[in-house]
Coordinates of C-alpha atoms and ligand atoms in Angstrom, one line a residue:
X177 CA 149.7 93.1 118.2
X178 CA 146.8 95.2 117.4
X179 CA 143.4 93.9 119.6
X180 CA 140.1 94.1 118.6
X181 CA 137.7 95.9 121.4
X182 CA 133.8 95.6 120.4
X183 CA 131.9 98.2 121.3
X184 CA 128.7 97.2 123.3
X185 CA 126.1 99.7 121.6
X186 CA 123.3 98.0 123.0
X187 CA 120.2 99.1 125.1
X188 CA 120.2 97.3 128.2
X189 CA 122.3 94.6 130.1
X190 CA 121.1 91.8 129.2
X191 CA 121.3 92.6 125.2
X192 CA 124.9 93.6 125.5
X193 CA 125.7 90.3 127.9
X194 CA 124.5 88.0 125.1
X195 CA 126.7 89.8 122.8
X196 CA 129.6 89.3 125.3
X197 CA 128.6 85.1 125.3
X198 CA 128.1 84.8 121.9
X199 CA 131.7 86.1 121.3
X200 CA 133.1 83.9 124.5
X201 CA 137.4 84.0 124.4
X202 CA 137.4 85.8 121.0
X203 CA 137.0 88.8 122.9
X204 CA 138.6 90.4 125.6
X205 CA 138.2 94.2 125.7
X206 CA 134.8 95.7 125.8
X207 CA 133.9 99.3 125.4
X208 CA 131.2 100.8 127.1
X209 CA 129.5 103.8 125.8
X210 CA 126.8 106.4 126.3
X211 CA 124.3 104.4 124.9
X212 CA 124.8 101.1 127.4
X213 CA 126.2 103.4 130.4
X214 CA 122.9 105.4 130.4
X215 CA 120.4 102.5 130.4
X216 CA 123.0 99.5 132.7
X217 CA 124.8 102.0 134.8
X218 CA 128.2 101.1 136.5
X219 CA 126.9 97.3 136.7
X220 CA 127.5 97.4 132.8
X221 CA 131.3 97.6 133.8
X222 CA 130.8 95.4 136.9
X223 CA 128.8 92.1 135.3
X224 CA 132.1 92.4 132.4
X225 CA 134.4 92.8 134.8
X226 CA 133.3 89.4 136.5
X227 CA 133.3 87.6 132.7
X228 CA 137.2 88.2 133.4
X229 CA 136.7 91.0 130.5
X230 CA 138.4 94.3 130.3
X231 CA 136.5 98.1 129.7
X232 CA 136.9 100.7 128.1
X233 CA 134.5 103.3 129.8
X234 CA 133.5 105.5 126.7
X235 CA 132.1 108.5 128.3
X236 CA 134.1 111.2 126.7
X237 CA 134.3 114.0 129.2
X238 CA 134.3 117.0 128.7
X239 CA 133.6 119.5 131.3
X240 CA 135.3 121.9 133.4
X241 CA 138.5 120.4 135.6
X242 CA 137.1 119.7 138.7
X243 CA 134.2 118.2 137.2
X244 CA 136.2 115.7 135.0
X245 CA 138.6 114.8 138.3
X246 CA 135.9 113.8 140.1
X247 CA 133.9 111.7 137.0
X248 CA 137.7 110.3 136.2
X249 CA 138.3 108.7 140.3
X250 CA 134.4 107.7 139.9
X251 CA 135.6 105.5 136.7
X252 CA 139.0 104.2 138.7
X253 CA 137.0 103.5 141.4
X254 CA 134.6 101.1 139.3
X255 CA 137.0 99.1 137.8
X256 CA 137.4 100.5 134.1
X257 CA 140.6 99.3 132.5
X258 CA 140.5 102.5 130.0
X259 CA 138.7 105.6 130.5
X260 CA 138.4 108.8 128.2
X261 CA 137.9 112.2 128.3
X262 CA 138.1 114.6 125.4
X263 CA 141.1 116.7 124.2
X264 CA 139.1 120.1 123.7
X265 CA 138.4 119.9 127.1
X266 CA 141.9 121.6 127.1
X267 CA 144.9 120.8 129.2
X268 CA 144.1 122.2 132.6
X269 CA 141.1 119.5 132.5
X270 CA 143.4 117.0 131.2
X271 CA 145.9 117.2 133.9
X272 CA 143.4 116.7 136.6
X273 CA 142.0 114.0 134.9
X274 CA 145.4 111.9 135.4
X275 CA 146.3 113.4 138.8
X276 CA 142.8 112.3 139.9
X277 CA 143.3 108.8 138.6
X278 CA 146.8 108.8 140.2
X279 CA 145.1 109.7 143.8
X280 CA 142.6 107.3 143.5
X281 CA 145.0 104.3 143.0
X282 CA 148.6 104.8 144.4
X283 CA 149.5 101.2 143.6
X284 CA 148.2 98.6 141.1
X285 CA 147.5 98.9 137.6
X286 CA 146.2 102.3 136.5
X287 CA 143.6 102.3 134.1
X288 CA 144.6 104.1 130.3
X289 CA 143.2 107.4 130.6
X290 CA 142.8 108.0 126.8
X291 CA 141.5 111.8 125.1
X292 CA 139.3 111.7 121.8
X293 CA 140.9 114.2 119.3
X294 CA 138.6 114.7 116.6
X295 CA 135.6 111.9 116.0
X296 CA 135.9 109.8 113.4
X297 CA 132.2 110.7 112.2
X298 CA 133.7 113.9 111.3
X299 CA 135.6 115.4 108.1
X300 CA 137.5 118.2 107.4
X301 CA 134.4 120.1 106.5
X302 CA 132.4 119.2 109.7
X303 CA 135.2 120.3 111.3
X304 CA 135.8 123.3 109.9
X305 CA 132.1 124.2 110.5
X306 CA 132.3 123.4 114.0
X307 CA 135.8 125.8 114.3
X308 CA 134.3 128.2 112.7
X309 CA 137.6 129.0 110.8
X310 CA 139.0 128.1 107.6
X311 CA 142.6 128.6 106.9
X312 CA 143.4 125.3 105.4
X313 CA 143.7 123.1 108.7
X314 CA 142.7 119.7 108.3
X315 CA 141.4 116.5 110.7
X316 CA 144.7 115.3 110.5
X317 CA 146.1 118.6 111.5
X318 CA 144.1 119.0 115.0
X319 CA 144.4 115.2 115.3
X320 CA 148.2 115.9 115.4
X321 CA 147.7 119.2 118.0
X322 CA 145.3 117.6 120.5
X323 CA 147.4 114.4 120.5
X324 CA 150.3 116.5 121.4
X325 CA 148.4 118.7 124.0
X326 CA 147.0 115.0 125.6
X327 CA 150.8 113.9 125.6
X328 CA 152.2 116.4 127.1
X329 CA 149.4 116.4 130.1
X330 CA 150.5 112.8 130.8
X331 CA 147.6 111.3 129.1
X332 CA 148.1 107.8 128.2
X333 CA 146.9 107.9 124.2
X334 CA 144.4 108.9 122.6
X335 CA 141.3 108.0 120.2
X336 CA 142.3 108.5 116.4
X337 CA 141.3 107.5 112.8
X338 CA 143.6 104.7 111.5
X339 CA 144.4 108.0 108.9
X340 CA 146.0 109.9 111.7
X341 CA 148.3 106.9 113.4
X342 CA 151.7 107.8 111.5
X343 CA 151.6 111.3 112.6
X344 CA 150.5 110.5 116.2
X345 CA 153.3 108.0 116.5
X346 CA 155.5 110.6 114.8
X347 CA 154.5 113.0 117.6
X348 CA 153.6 111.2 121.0
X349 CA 156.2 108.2 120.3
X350 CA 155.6 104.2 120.1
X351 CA 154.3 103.6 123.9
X352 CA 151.4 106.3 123.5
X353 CA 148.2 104.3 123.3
X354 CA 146.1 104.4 120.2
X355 CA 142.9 103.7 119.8
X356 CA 140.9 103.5 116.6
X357 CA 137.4 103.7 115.7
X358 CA 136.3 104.0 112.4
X359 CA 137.0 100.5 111.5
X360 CA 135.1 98.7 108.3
X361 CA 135.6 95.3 107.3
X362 CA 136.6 95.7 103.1
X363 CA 133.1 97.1 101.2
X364 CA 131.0 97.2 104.7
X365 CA 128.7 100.4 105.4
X366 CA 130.5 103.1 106.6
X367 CA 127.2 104.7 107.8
X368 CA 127.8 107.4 110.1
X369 CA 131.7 106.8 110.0
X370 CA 133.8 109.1 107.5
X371 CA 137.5 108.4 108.6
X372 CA 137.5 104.4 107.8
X373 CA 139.7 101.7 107.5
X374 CA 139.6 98.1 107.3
X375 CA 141.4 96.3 110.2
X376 CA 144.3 95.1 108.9
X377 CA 144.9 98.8 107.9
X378 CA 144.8 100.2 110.9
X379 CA 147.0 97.4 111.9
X380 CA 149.5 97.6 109.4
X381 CA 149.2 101.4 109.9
X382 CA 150.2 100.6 114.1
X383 CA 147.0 100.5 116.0
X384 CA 147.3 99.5 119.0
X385 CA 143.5 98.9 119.5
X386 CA 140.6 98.7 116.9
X387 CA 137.0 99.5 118.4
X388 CA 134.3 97.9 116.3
X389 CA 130.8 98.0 117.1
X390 CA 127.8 97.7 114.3
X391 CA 130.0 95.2 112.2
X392 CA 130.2 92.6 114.7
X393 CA 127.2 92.8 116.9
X394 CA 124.8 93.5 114.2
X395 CA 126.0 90.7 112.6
X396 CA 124.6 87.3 111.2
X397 CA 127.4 85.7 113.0
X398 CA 129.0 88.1 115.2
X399 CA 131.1 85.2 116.5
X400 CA 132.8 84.4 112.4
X401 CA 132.7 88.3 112.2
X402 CA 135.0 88.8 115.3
X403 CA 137.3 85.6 114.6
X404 CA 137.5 87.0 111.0
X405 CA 139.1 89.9 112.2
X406 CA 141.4 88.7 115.0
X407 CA 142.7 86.5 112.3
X408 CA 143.4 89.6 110.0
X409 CA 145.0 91.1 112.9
X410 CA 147.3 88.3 113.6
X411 CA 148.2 88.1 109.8
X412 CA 149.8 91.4 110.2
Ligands
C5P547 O1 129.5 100.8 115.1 P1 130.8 101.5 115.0 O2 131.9 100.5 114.6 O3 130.8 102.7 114.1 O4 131.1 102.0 116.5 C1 132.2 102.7 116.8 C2 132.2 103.0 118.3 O5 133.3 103.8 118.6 C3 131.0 103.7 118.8 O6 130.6 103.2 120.0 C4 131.4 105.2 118.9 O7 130.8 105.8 120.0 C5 132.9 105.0 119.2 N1 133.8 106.1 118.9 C6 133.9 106.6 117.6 N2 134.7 107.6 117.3 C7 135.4 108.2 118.3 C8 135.3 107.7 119.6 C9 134.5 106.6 119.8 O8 133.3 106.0 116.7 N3 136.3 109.2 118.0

């Protein structure tokens, strides 16, 4: 079944805690981003991971190998249940990413190590103007490439628009991990967002994870808003 991770875009501890209460067992997986990580630090990841929560530490690397091993053990080493790094970072990074991960934990659960392809903010034409080439290749297209590349460095999924999960699964297989941003409930602001879908799409579509953020914790009710959701995932 497809689960629902919330994203805790919030500017301190405390803020992103009473996020985490208000949404008590509806809610398991957490994702901590740039925004909480640079204000909470690794105690972010260490006051969920005593809620009994999971984390995915958003951080999306991308730097130069040795670099990105060492950030990856750092993240192991604190407990994230998923970590990320990005695709573009290319493959030499990406191996040392899991070989790191591996070294830091010989035995016990692993955490995913997950690489963003191309960021649901962006469309074909952002992309295009950020490659600097256009010869017809679409989102969907480097979606496919990177997801392949992340594969075949041992990477465990990666982060996708509910647009690109046929072809990934097409590609990588039905265990690969993917993880979906982008989500809207049906008529809610995309805002920044351009490849959307509503959850039960991406669940219908095989998500194996939905990340919301702004939907649920800027929410009247984040609490109805998160149940709401769950319950369209379990209708699927
Ligand atoms: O508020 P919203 O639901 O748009 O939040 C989506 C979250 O997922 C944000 O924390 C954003 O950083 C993250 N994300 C994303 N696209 C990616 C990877 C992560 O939107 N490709």
């Amino acid at each position: 079944m497809t689960e629902l991770m919330v994203a805790l875009d919030r500017d301190s501890i405390p803020l992103a805690l009473n996020v985490v209460e208000k949404l008590g067992d509806t809610v398991e997986w957490y994702k901590v981003g740039s925004q909480l990580f640079c204000c909470g630090g690794p105690d972010a990841v260490k006051e969920l991971k005593s809620r009994g929560k999971k984390v995915f530490l958003d951080l999306k690397y991308h730097d130069i190998p040795n670099t990105v091993a060492m950030a990856v053990a750092n993240a192991v080493e604190m407990g994230a249940d998923m970590v990320n790094v990005h695709a573009q970072g290319g493959e030499e990074m990406m191996a040392r990413a899991v070989a790191a991960a591996h070294a830091v934990k010989s035995s016990g659960e692993l955490p995913m190590l997950i690489a963003v392809t191309v960021l649901t903010s962006m469309d074909d034409n952002g992309l295009r103007r950020v490659m600097n080439v256009d010869d017809g290749r679409t989102a969907a297209d480097q979606v496919r490439h990177l997801a392949a590349m992340a594969a075949s460095c041992g990477m465990d999924g990666v982060v996708c628009s509910a647009h690109e999960i046929g072809l990934v699964r097409k590609v990588c297989g039905k265990t690969f991990k993917l993880v979906v941003p982008g989500i809207r409930p049906a008529g809610g602001e995309p805002g920044d967002q351009k490849r959307v879908m509503t959850p039960s799409e991406a669940a219908a579509a095989g998500a194996d994870f939905i990340v919301v953020g702004r939907p649920v914790i800027d929410s009247p009710d984040p609490a109805a808003t998160a149940r709401q959701i769950v319950s369209e995932l379990q209708s699927i």
